[in-house]
mmCIF file of C-alpha atoms in Angstrom:
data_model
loop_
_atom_site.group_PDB
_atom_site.id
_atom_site.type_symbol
_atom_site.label_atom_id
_atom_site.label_comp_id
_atom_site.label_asym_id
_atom_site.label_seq_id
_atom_site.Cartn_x
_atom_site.Cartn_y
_atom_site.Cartn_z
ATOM 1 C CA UNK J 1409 15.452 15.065 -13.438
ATOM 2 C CA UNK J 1410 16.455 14.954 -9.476
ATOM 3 C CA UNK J 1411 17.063 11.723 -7.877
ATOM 4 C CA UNK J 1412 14.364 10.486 -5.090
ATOM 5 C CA UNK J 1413 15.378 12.921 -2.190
ATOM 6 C CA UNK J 1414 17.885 15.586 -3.857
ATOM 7 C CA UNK J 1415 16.805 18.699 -3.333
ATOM 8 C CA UNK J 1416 16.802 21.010 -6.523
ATOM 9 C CA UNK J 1417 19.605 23.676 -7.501
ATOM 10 C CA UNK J 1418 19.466 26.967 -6.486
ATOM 11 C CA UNK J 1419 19.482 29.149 -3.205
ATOM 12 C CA UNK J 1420 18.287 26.986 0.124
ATOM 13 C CA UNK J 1421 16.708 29.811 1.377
ATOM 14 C CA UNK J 1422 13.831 30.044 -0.635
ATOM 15 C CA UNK J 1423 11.076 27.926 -0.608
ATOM 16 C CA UNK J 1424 12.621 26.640 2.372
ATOM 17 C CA UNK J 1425 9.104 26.806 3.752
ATOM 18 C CA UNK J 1426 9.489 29.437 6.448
ATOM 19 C CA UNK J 1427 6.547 31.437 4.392
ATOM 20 C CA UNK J 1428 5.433 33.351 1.569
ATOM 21 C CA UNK J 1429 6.517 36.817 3.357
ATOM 22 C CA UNK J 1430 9.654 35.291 4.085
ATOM 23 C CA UNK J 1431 10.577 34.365 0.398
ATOM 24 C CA UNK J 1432 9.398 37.384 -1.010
ATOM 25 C CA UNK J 1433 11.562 39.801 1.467
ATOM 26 C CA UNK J 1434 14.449 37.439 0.536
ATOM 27 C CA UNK J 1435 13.841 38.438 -3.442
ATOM 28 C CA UNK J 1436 13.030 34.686 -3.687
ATOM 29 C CA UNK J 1437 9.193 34.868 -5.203
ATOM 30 C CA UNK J 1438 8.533 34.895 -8.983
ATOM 31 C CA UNK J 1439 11.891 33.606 -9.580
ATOM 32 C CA UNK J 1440 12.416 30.795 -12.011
ATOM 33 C CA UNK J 1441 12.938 27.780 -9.626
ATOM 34 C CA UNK J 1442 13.993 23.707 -10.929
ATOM 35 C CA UNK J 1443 10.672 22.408 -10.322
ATOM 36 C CA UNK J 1444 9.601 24.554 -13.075
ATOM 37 C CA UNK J 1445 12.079 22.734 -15.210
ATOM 38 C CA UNK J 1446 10.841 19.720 -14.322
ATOM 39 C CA UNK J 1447 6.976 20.854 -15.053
ATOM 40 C CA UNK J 1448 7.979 21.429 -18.211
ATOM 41 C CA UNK J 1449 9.660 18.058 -19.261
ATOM 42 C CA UNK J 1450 6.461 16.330 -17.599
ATOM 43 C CA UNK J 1451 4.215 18.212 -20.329
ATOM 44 C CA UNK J 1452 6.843 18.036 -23.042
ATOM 45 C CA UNK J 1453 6.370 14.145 -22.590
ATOM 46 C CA UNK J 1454 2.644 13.809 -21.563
ATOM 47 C CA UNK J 1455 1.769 15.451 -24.797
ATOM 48 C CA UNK J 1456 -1.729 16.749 -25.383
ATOM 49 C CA UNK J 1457 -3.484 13.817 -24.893
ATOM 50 C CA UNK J 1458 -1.861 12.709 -21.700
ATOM 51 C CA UNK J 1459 -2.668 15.999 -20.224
ATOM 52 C CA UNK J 1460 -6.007 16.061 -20.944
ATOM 53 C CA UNK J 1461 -6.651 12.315 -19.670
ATOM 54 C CA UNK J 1462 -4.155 13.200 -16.426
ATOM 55 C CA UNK J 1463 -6.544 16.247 -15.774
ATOM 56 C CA UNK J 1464 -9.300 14.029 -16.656
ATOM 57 C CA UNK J 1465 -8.734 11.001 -14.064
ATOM 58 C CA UNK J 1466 -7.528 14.431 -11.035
ATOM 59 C CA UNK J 1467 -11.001 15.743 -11.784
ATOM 60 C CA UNK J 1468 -12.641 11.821 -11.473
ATOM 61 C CA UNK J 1469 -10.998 11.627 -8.523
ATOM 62 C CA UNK J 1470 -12.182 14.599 -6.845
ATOM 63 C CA UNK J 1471 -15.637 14.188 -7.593
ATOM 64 C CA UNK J 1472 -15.479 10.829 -5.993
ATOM 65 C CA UNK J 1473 -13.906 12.020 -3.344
ATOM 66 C CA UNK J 1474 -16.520 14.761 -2.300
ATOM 67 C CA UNK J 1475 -19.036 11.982 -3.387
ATOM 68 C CA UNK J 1476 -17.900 10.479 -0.070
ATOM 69 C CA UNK J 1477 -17.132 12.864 1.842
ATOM 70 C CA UNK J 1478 -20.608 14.817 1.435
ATOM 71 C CA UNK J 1479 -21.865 11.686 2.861
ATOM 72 C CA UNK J 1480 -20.550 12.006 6.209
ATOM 73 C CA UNK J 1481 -22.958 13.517 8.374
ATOM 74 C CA UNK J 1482 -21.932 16.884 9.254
ATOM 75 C CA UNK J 1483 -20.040 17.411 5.864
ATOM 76 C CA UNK J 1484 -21.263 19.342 3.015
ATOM 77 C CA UNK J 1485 -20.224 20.636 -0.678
ATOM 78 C CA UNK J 1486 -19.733 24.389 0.405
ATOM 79 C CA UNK J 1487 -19.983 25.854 -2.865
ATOM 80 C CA UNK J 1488 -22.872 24.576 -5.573
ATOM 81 C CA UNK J 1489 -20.742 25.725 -8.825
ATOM 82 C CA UNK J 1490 -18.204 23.441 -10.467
ATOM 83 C CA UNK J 1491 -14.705 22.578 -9.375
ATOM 84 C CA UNK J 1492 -12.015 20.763 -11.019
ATOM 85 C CA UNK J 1493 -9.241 18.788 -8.796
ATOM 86 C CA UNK J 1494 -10.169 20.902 -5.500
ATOM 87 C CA UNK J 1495 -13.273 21.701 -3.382
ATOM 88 C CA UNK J 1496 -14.420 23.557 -0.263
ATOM 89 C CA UNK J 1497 -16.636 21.226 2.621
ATOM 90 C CA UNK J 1498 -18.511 23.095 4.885
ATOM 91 C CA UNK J 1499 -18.184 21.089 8.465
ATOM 92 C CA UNK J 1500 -20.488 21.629 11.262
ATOM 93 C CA UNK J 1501 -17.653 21.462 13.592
ATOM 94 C CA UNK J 1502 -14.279 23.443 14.181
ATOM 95 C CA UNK J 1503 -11.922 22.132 10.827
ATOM 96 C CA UNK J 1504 -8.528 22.907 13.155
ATOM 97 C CA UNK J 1505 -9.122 19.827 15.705
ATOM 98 C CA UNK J 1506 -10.347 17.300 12.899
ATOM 99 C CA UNK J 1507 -6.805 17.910 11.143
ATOM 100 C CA UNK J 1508 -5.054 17.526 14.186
ATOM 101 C CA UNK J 1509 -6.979 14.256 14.496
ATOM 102 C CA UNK J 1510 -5.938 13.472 11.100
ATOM 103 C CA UNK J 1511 -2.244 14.299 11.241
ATOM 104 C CA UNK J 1512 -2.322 12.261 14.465
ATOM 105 C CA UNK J 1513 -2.684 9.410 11.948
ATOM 106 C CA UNK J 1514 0.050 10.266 9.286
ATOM 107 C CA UNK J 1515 -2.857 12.148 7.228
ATOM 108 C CA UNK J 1516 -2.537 15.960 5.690
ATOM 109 C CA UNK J 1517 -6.420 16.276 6.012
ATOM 110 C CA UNK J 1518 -6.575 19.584 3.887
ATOM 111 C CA UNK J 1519 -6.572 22.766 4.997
ATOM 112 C CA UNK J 1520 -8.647 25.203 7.400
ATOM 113 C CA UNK J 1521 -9.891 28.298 4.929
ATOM 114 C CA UNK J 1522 -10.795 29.876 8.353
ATOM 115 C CA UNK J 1523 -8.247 31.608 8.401
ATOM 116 C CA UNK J 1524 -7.735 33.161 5.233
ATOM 117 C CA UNK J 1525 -11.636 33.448 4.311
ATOM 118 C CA UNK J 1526 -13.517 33.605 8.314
ATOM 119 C CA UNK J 1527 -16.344 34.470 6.542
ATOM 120 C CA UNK J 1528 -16.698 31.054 5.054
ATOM 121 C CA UNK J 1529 -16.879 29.796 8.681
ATOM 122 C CA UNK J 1530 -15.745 25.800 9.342
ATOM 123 C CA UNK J 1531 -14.577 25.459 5.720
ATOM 124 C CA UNK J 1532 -12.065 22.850 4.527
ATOM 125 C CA UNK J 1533 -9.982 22.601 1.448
ATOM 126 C CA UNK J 1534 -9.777 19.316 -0.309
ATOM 127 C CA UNK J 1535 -8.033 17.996 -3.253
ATOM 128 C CA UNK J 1536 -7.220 14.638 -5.179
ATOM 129 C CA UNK J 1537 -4.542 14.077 -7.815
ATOM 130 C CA UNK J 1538 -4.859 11.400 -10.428
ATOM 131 C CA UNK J 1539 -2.490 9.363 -8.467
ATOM 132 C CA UNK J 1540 -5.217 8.674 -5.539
ATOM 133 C CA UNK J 1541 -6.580 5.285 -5.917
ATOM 134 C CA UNK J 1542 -10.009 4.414 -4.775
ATOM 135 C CA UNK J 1543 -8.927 2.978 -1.749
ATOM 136 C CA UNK J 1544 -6.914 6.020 -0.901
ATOM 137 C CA UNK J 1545 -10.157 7.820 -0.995
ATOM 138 C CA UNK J 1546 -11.990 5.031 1.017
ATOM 139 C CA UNK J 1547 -9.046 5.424 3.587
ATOM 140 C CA UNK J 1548 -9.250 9.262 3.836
ATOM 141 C CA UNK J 1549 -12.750 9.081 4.175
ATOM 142 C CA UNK J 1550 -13.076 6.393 7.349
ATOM 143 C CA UNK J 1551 -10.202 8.581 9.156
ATOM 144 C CA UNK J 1552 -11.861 11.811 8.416
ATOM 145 C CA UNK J 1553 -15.411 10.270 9.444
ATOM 146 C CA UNK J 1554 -13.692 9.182 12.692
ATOM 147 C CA UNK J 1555 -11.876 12.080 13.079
ATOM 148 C CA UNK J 1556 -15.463 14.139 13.247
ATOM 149 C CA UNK J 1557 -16.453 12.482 15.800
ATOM 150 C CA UNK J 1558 -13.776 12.644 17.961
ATOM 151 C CA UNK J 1559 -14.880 16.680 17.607
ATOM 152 C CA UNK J 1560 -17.220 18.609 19.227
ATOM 153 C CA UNK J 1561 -19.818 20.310 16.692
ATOM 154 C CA UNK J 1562 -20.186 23.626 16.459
#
């Protein structure tokens, strides 16, 4: 395992985060990278049963975080069929400004499916991990409610 802040082995150009076109022109994408390494020595020592109660507590998380959100007026579950640690919201406003309002405050908000899917309209990507506390989720949902309306609706 790398110590807090060394990057891992291997060529600095890829993932470098200059794009998905980028790394795959430099011969970078579907090659074995440390991180995968590391995925597997996580698993190795979760075990079964710490997977399944780690996927557990990411999926507990996200459902109480879209329990919150969806109470924000202006903020609805986009999609009625199940999800696991990551949902799309459906915002009656423009997604781009309410992430700029968020990274204003230090926050990645999510991210704007508009995009990638335009047909989905003001859509927003959300996730929580099992390492989001309750509070973290009460946080993220006071900045994102303030955030909406510091933005125009649609």
């Amino acid at each position: 395992l790398r110590r807090a802040g060394e990057r891992p082995p291997g060529p600095a150009r890829c993932g470098s985060g200059r794009g998905f076109a980028r790394d795959l022109e430099e011969g970078c994408v579907g090659e074995p990278r440390a991180h995968d390494q590391d995925t597997d020595t996580v698993l190795a020592l979760l075990g079964p049963q710490g997977l399944t109660r780690t996927a557990a507590a990411a999926h507990a998380r996200t459902r109480e975080l879209i329990g919150g959100l969806t109470r924000l007026p202006g903020v609805r579950l986009a999609f009625n069929g199940p999800y696991f640690h990551e949902a799309v919201l459906q915002l009656d406003r423009p997604v781009a400004p309410v992430l700029k309002a968020l990274a204003g405050r230090g926050i990645l908000g999510g991210l704007d499916l508009g995009a990638y899917y335009p047909e989905l309209g003001h859509a927003l990507l959300v996730c929580a991990t099992e390492t989001r506390t309750s509070a973290d989720i009460d946080r993220y949902r006071l900045a994102l409610g303030e955030a909406l309306q510091g933005v125009r609706a649609a």
